[in-house]
N, C-alpha and C. Protein backbone atom coordinates (compact mmCIF):
# COMPACT_ATOMS: atom_id res chain seq x y z
N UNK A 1 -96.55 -2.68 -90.26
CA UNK A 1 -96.33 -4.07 -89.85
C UNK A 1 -95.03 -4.60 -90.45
N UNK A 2 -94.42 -5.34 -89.34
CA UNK A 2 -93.25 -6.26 -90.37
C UNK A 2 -93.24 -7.21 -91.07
N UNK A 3 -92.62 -7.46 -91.66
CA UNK A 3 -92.79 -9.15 -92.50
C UNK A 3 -91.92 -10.12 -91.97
N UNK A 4 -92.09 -11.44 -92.09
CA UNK A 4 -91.47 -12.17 -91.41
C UNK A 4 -90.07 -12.11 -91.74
N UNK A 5 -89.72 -11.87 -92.75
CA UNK A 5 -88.22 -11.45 -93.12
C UNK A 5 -87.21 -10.61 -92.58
N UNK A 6 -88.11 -9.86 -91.81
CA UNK A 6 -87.53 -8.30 -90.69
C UNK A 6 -87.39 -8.77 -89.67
N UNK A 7 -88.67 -9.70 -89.59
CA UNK A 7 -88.70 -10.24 -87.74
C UNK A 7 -87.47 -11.22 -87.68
N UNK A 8 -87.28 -11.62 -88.71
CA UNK A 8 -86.04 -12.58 -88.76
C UNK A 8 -84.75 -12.06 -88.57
N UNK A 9 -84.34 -11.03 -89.45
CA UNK A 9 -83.10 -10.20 -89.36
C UNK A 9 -82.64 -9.46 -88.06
N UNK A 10 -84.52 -8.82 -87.34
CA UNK A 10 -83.68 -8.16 -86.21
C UNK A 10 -83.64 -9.23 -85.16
N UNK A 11 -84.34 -10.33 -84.91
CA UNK A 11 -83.90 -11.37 -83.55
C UNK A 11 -82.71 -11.83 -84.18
N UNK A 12 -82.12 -11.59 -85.52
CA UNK A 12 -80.44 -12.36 -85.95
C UNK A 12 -79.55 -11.50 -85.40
N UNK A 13 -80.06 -10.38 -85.64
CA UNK A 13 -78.74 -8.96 -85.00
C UNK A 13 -78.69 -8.90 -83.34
N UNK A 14 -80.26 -9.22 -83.06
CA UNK A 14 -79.30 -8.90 -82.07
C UNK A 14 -78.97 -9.93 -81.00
N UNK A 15 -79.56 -11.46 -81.46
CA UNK A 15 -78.35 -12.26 -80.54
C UNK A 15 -77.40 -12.52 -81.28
N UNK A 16 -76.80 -11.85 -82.57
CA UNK A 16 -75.53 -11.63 -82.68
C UNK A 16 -74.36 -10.96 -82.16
N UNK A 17 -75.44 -9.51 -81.53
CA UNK A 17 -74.06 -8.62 -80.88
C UNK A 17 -73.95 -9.39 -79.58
N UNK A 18 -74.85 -10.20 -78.70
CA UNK A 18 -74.60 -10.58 -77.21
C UNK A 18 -73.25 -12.56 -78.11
N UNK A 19 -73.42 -12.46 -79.37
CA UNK A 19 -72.27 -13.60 -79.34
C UNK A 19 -71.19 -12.86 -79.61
N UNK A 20 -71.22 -11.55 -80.10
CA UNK A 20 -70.19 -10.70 -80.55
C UNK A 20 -69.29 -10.11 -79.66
N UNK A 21 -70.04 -10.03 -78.66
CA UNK A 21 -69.83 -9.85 -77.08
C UNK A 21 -68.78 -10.93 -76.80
N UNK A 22 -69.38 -12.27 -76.84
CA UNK A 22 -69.01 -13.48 -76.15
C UNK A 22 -67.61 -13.71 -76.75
N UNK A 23 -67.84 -13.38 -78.43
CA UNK A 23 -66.48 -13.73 -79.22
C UNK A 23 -65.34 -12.51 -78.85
N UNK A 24 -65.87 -11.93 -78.66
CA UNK A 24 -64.24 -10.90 -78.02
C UNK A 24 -63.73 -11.01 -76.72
N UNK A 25 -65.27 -11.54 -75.31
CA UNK A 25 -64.71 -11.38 -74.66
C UNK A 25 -63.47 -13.11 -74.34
N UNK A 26 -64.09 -14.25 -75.46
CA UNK A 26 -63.54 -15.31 -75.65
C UNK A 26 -61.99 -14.60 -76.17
N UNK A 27 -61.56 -14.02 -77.23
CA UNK A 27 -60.79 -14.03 -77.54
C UNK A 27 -59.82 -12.82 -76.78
N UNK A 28 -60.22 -12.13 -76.02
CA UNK A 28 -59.60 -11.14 -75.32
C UNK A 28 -58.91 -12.11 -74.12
N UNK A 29 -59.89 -13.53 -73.65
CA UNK A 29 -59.08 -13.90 -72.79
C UNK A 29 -58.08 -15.07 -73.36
N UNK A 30 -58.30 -15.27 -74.52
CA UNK A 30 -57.67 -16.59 -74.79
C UNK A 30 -55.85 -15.72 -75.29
N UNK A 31 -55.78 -14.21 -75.55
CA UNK A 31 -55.02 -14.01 -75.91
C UNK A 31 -54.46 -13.50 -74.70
N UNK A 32 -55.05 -13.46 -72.99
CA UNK A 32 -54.48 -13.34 -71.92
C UNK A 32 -53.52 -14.56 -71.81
N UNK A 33 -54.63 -15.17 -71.82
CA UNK A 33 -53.74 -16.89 -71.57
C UNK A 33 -52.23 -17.33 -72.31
N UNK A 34 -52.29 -16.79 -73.29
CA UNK A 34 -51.35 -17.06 -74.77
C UNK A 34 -50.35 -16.34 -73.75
N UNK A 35 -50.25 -14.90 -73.57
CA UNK A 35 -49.44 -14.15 -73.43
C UNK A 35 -48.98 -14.34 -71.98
N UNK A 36 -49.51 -15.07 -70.89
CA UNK A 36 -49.10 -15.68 -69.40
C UNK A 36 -48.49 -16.56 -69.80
N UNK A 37 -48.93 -17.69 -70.68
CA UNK A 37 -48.13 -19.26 -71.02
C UNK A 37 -47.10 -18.69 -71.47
N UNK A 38 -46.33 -17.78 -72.52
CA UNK A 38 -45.48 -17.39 -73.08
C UNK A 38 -44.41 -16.77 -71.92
N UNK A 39 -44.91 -15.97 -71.23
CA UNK A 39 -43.94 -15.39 -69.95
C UNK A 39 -43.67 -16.85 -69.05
N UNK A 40 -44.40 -17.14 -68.56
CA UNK A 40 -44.13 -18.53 -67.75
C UNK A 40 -42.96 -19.45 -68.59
N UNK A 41 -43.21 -19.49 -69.99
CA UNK A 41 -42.30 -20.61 -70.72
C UNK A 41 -40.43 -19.83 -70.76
N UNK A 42 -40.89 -18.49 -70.88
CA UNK A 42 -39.99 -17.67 -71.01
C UNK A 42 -38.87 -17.56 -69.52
N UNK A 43 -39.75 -17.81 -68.42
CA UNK A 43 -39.12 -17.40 -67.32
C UNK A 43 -38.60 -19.24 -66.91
N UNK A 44 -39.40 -20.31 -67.66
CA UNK A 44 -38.58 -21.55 -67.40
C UNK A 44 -37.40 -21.54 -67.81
N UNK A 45 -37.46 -21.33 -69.05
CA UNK A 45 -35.99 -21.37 -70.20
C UNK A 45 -35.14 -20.20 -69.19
N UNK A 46 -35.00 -19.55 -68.86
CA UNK A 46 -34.01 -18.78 -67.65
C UNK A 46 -33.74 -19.53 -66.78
N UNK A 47 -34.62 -20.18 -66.19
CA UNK A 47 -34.08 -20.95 -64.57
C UNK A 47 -33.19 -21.81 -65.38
N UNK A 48 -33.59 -22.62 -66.68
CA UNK A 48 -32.77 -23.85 -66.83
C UNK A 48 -31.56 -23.25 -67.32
N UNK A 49 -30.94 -22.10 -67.86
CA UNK A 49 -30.07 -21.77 -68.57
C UNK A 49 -29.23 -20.97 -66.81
N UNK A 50 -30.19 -20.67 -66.25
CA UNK A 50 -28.91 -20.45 -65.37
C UNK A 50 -28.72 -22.03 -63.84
N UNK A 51 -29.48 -22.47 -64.05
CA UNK A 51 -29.22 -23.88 -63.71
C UNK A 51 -27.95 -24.42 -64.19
N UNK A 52 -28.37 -24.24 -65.38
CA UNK A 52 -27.00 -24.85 -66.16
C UNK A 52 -25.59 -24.30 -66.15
N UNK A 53 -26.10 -23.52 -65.59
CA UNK A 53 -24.63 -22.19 -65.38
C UNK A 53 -24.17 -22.96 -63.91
N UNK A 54 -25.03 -22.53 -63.13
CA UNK A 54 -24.10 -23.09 -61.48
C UNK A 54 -24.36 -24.43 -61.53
N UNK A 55 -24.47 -25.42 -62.41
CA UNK A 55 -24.09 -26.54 -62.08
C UNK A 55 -22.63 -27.03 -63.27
N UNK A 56 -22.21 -26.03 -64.56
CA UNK A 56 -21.10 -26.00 -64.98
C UNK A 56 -19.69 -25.40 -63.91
N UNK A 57 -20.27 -24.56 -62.99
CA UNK A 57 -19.52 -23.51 -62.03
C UNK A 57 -18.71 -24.66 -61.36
N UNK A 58 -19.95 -25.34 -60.68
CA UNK A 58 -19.64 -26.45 -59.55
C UNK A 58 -19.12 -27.81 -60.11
N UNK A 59 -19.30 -28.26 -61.61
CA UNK A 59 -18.19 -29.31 -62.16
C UNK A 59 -16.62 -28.39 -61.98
N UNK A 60 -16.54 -26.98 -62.41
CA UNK A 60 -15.35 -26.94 -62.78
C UNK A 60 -14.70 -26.47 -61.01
N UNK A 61 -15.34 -26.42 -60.27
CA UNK A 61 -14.87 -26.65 -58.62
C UNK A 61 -14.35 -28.02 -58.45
N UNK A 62 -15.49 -28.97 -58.66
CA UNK A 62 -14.95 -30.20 -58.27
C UNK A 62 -14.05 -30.58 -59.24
N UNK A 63 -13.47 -30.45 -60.50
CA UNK A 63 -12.32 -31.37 -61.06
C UNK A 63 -11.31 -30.19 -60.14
N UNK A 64 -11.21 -28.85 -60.09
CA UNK A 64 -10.02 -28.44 -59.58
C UNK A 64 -9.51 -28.81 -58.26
N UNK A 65 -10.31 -29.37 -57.63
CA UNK A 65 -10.82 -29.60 -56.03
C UNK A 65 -10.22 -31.23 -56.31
N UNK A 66 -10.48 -31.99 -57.09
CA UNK A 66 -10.12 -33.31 -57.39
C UNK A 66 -8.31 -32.97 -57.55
N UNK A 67 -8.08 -32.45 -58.34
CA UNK A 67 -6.50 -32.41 -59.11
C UNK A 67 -6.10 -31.73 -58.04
N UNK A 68 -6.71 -31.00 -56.95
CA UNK A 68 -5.96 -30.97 -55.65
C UNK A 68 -5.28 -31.46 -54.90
N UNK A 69 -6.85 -32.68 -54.50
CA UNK A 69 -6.87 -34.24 -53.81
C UNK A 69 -5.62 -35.10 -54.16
N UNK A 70 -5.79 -34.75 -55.52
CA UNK A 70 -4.32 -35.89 -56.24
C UNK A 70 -3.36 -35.25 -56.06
N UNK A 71 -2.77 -34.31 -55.86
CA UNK A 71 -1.81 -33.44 -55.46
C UNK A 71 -1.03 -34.20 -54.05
N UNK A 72 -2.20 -33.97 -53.15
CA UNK A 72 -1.87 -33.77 -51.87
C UNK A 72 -1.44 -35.73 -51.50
N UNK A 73 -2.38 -36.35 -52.15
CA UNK A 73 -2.36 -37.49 -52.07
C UNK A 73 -0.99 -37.96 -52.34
N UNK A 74 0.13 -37.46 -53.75
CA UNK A 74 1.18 -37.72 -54.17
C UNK A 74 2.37 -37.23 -53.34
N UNK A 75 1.93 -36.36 -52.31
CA UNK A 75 2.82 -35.67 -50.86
C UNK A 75 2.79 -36.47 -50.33
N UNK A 76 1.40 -36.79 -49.61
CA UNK A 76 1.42 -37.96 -49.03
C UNK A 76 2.26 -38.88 -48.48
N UNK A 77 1.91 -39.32 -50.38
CA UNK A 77 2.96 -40.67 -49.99
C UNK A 77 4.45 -40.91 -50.49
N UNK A 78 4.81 -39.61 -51.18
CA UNK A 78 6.11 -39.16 -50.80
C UNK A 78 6.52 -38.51 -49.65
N UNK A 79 5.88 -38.35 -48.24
CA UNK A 79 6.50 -38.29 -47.14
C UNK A 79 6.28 -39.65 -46.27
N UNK A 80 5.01 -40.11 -46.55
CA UNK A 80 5.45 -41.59 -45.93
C UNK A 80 6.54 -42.14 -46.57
N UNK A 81 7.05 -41.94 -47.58
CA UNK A 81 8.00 -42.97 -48.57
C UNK A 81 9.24 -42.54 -47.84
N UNK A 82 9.53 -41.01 -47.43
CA UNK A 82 10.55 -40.54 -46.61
C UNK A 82 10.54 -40.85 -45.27
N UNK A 83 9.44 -41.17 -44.74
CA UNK A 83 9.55 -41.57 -43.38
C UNK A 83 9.97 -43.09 -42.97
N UNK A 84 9.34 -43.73 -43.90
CA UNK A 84 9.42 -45.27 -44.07
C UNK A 84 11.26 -45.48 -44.10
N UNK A 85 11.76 -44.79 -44.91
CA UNK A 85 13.29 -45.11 -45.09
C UNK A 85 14.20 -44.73 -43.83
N UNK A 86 13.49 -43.30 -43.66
CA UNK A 86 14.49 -43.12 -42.12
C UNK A 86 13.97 -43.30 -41.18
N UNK A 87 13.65 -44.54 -40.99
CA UNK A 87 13.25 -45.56 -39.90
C UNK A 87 12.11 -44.54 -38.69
N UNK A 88 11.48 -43.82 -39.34
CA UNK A 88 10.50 -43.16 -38.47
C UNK A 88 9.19 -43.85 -38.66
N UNK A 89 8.75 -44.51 -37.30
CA UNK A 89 7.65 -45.07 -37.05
C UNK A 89 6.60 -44.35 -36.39
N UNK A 90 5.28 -44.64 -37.00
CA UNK A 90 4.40 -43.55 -36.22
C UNK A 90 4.15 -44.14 -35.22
């Protein structure tokens, strides 16, 4: 016969191994999760770093694209300024 002390120990063991169960299969997924959030955070920080790349690309288009504008603008109106004098009317 057992004593109540036995009957105690083995109903402790063994809904321990079905939590022992529960605690790995808890922590087997919580360290899935860890390791998806980490790739996901990993693959944000890329988009923004090359975000940041073609939108440095496309400032340094538009100031060269600007100092063009002003270029052409200063032709301009140094050929109206030449036309204006020798009496050429559009």
């Amino acid at each position: 016969l057992l004593t109540d002390a036995e009957e105690n120990t083995d109903g402790t063991g063994g809904s321990m191994a079905g939590s022992n169960t529960r605690n790995q299969l808890f922590f087997v997924t919580f360290i899935l999760t860890l390791i998806i959030s980490l790739a996901l955070v990993l693959f944000v920080i890329f988009l923004i770093f090359q975000t940041r790349n073609e939108v440095d690309q496309i400032s340094s288009r538009l100031l060269s694209e600007e100092k063009s504008i002003e270029e052409l603008k200063k032709l301009n109106n140094i050929i109206l300024k030449h036309l204006n004098q020798s009496g050429i009317k559009e």
